[in-house]
Coordinates of C-alpha atoms and ligand atoms in Angstrom, one line a residue:
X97 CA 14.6 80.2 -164.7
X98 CA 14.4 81.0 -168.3
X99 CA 16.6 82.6 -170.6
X100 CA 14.5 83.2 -173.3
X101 CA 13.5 87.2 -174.2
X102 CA 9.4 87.1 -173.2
X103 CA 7.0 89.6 -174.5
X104 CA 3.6 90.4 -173.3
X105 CA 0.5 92.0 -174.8
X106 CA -2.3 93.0 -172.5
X107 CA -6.2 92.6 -173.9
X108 CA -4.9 90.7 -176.8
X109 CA -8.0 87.7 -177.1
X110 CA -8.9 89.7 -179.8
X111 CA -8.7 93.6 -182.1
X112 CA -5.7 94.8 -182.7
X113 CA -3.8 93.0 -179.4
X114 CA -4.4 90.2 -180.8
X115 CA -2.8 91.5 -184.0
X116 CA 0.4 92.4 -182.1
X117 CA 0.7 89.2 -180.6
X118 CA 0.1 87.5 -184.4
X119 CA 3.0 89.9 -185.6
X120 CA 5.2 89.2 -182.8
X121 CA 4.7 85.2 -182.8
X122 CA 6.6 85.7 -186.4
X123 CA 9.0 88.4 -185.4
X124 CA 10.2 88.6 -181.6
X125 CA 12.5 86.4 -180.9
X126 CA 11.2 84.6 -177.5
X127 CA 7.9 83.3 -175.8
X128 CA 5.2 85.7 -176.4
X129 CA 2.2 86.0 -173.9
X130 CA -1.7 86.5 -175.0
X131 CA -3.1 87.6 -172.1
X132 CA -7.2 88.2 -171.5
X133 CA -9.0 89.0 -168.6
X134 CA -11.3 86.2 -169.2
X135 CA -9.4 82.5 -170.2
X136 CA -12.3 81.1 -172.1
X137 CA -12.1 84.0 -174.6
X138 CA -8.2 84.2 -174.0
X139 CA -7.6 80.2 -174.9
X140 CA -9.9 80.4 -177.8
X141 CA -8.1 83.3 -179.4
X142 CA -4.5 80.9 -178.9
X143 CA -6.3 78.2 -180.9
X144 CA -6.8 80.6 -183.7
X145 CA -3.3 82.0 -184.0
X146 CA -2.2 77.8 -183.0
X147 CA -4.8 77.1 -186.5
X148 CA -2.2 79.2 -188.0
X149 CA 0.7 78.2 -187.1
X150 CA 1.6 80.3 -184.0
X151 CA 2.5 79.3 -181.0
X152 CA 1.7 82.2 -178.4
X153 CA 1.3 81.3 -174.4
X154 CA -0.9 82.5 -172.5
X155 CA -1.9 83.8 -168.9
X156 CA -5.1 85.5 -167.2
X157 CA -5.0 89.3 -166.6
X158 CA -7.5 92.0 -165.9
X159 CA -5.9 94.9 -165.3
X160 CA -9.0 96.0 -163.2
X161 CA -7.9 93.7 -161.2
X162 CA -4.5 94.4 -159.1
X163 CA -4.3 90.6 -157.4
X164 CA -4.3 89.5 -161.2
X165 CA -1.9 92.1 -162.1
X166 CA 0.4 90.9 -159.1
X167 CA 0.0 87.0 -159.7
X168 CA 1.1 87.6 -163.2
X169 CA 3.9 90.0 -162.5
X170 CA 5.5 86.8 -159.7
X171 CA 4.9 84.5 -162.3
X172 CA 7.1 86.6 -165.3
X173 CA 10.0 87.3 -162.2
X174 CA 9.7 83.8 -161.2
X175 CA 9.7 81.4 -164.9
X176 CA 12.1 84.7 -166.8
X177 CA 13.3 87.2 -164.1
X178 CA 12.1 90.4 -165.7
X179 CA 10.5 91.2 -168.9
X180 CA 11.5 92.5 -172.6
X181 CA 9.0 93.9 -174.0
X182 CA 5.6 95.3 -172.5
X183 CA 2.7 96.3 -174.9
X184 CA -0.1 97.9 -172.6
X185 CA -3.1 97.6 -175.3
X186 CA -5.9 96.7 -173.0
X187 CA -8.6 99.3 -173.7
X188 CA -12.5 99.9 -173.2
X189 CA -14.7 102.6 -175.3
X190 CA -18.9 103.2 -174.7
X191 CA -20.4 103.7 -178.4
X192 CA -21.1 107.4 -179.0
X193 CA -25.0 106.3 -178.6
X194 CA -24.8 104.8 -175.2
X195 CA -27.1 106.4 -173.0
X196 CA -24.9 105.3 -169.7
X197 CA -24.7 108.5 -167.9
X198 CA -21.6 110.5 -168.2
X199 CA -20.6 110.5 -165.1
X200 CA -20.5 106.5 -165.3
X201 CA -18.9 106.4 -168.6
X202 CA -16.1 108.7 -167.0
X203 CA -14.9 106.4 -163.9
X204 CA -15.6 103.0 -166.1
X205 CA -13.7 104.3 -168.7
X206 CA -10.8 105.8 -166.5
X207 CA -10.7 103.0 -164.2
X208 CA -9.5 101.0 -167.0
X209 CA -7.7 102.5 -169.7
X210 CA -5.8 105.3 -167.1
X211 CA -5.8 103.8 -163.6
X212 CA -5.4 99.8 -164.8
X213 CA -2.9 101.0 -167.3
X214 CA -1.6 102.6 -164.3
X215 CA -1.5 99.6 -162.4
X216 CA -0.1 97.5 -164.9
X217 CA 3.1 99.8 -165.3
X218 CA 3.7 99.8 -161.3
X219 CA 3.7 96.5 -161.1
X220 CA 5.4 95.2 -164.2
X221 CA 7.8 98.2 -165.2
X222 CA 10.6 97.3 -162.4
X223 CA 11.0 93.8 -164.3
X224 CA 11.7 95.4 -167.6
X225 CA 15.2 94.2 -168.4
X226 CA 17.9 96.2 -170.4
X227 CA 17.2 97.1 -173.9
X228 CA 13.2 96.8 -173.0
X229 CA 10.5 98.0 -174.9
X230 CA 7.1 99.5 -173.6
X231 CA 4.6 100.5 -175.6
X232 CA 1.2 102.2 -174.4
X233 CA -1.2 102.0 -177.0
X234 CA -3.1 105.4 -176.5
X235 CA -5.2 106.9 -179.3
X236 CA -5.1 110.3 -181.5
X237 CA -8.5 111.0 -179.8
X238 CA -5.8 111.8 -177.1
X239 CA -4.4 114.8 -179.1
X240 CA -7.7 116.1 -179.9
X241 CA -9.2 115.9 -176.7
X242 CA -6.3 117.5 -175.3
X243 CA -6.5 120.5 -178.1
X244 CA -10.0 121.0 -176.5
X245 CA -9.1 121.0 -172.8
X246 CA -8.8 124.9 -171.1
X247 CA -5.3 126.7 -171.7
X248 CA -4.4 125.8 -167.9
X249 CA -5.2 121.7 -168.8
X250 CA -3.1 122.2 -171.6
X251 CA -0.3 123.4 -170.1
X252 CA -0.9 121.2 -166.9
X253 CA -0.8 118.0 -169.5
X254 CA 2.2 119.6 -172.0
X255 CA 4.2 120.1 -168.7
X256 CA 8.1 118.2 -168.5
X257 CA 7.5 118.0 -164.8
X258 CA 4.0 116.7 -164.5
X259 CA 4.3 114.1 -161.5
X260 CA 2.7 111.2 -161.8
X261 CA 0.4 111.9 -158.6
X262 CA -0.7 115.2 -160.2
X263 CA -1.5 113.2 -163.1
X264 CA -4.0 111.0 -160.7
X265 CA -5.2 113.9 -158.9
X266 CA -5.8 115.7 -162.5
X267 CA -7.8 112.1 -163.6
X268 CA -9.3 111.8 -160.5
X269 CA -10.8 115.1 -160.5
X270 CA -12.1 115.1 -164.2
X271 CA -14.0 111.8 -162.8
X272 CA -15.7 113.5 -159.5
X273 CA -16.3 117.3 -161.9
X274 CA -18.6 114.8 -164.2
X275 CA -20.2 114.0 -161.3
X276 CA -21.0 117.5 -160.4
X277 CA -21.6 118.1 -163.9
X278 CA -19.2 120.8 -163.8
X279 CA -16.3 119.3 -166.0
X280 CA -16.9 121.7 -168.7
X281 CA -16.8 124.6 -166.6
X282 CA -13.3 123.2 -165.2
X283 CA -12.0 123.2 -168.5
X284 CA -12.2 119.2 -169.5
X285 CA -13.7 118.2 -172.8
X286 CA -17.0 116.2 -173.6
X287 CA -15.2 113.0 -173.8
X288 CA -14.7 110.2 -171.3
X289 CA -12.3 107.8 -173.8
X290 CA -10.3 111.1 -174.9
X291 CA -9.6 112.1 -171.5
X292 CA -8.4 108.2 -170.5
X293 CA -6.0 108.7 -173.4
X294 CA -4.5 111.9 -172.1
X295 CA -3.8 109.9 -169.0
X296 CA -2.0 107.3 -171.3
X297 CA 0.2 109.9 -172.6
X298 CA 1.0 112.0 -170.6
X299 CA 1.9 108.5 -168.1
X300 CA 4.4 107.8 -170.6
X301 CA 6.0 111.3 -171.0
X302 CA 6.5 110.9 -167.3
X303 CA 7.8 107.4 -167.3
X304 CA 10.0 107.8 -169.8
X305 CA 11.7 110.7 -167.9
X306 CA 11.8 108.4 -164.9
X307 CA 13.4 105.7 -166.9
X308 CA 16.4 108.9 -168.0
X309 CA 16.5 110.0 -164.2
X310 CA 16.6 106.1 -162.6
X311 CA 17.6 103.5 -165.2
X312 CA 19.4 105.3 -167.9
X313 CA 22.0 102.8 -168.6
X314 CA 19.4 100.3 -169.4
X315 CA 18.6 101.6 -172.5
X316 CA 14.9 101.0 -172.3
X317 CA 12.4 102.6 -174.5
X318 CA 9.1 103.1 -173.8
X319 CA 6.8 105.4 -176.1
X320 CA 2.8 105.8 -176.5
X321 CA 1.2 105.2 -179.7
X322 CA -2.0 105.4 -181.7
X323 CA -2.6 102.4 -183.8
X324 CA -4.7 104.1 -186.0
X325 CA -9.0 103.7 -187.1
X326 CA -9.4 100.2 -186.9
X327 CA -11.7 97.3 -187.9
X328 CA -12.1 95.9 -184.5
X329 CA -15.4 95.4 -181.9
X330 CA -14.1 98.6 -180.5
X331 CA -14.4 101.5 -184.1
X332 CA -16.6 99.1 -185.9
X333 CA -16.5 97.6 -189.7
X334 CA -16.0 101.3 -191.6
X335 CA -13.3 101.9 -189.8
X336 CA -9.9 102.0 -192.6
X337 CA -7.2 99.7 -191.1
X338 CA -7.4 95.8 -190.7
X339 CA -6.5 94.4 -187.4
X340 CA -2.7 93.8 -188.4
X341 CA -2.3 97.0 -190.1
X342 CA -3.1 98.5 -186.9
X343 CA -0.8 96.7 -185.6
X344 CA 2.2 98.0 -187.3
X345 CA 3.0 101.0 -185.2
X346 CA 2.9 99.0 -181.7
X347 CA 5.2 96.2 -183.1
X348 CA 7.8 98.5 -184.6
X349 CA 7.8 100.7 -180.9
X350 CA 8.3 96.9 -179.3
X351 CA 11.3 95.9 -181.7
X352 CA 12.6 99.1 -181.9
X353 CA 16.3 97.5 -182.4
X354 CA 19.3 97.9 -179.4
X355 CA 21.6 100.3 -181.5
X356 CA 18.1 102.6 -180.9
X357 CA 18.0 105.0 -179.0
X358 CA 14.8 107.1 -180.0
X359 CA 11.9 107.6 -180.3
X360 CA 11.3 107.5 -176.6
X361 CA 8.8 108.9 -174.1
X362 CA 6.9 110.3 -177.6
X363 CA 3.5 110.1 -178.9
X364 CA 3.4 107.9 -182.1
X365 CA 1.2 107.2 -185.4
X366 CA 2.4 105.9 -188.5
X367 CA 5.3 105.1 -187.0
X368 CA 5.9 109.0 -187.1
X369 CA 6.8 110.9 -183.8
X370 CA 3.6 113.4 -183.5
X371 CA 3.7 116.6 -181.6
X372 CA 2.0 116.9 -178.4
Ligands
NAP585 P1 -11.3 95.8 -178.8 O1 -11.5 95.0 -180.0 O2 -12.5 96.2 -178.0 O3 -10.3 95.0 -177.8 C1 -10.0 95.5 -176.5 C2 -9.3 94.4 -175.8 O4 -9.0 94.9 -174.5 C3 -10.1 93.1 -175.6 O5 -9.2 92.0 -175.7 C4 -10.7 93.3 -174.2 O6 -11.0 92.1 -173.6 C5 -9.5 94.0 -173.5 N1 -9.8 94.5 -172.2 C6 -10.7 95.4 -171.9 N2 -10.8 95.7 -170.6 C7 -9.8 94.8 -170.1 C8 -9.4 94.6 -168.8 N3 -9.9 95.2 -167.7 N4 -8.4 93.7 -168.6 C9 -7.8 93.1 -169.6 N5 -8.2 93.2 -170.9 C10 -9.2 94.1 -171.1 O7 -10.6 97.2 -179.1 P2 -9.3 97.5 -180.0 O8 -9.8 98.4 -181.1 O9 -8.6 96.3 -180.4 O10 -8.4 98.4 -179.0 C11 -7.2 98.1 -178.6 C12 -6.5 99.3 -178.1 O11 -6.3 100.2 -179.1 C13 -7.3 100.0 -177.0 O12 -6.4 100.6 -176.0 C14 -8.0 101.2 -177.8 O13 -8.3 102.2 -177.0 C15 -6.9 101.5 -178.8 N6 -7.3 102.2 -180.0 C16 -8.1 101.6 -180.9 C17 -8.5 102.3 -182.0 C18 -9.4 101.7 -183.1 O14 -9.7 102.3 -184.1 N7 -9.8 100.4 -182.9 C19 -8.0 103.6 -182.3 C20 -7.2 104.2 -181.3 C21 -6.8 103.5 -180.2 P3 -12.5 91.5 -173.6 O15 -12.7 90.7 -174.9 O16 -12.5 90.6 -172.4 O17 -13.5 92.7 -173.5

């Protein structure tokens, strides 16, 4: 087994993963793993950073896809026996002109960004090692869409002792109340991408208190973060940030140094804790 510190990006074959696995390749200390659903685009994106200079690995993962989550989670245990640092970026978003119904838009885009997000951190949080970092790349469209959700929501999502099943109940149901077209009646906003990212926060708030309740001599810190508007397939070319100053706020939550011991469980931009 390997001793060397390993860090892993999810969705990183291109946007601003990509750009946190370029920043890390120069900065972490260890092996660092581009990871892509699909190896074709995942292989071509290591030849870039490999044109400049880099060497990232890399290994398939869809986190749709739970045997893919599993096969890579054996493989980290087996070659390193846990993992240092965990940067969930893997994210989907329809364009505000899709004409996709709703009530599609709502279970595509929850099935990734909440509930393989989800996935990702069941299977691979019990191999974080001491002094890990986890980052979950959420958005401030979270914040907003959360300023728009009923008072009850609001509370329900600000809560210190959300579970994580009420979580997936409360995900779950915004999903079936688009179906019914009743979502705005129950008190959810009109968007399918800011209600993912609500699950993305709120996840962490609850994993980071799990992490104080069950592991907190590990020192581990795990925070969400918004990486800002940025020039990727994703916000398109007007958006203001390049794809590695978006990265900025992700890499300094993964290298957040051992004497730290905050920011943790928090919702981040700039590299500033935001309130939630
Ligand atoms: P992007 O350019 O569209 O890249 C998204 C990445 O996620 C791609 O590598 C994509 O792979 C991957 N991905 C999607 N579904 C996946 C799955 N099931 N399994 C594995 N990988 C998957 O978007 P981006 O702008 O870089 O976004 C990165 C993260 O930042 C997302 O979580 C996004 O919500 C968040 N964010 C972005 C902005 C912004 O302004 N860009 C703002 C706030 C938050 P494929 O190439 O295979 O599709």
């Amino acid at each position: 087994m390997s001793s060397v510190p390993v860090a892993v990006v999810t969705g990183s074959n291109k946007g601003v993963g990509l750009a946190i696995v370029r920043a890390l390749c120069k900065q972490f200390p260890g092996d660092v793993y581009l990871t892509s659903r699909d190896p074709g685009r995942g292989q071509a994106a290591v030849a870039q950073l490999q044109q400049e200079g880099l060497r990232p690995l890399f290994h398939q993962l869809d986190i749709d896809d739970l045997q893919s989550i599993r096969a890579f989670r054996d493989f980290l245990k087996d070659k390193y026996g846990g993992i240092n640092v965990l940067v969930n970026n893997a994210g989907i978003a329809f364009k505000v002109n899709d004409t996709t119904p709703f009530a599609v838009q709502a279970e595509v885009t929850l099935k990734t960004n909440f509930f393989g997000t989800r996935n990702v951190s069941t299977e691979l949080l019990p191999l974080m090692k001491p002094y890990g970092r986890v980052v979950n790349v959420s958005s401030m469209q979270s914040s907003l869409a959360l300023g728009r959700c009923s008072q009850e929501l609001q509370q329900k999502f600000r809560s210190d002792t959300i579970t994580e099943d009420e979580l997936v109940q409360l995900m779950n149901k915004f999903v079936e109340d688009t179906k019914k077209n009743i979502h705005e009646k129950e008190g959810w906003p009109n968007t399918a991408y800011g209600v993912s990212k609500i699950g993305v926060t709120v996840l962490s708030r609850i994993q980071a208190r799990l992490l104080n309740e069950q592991r907190k001599g590990d020192h581990i810190l795990l925070n969400a973060c918004c990486p800002g508007w940025v020039r990727t397939d994703m916000a398109g070319p007007k958006a203001t940030k390049s794809p590695d100053e978006g990265a900025e706020t992700p890499v300094y939550l993964a290298l957040l140094p051992s004497s730290a011991d905050a920011p943790h469980g928090q919702f981040v931009s700039d590299k500033t804790v935001k309130p939630w």
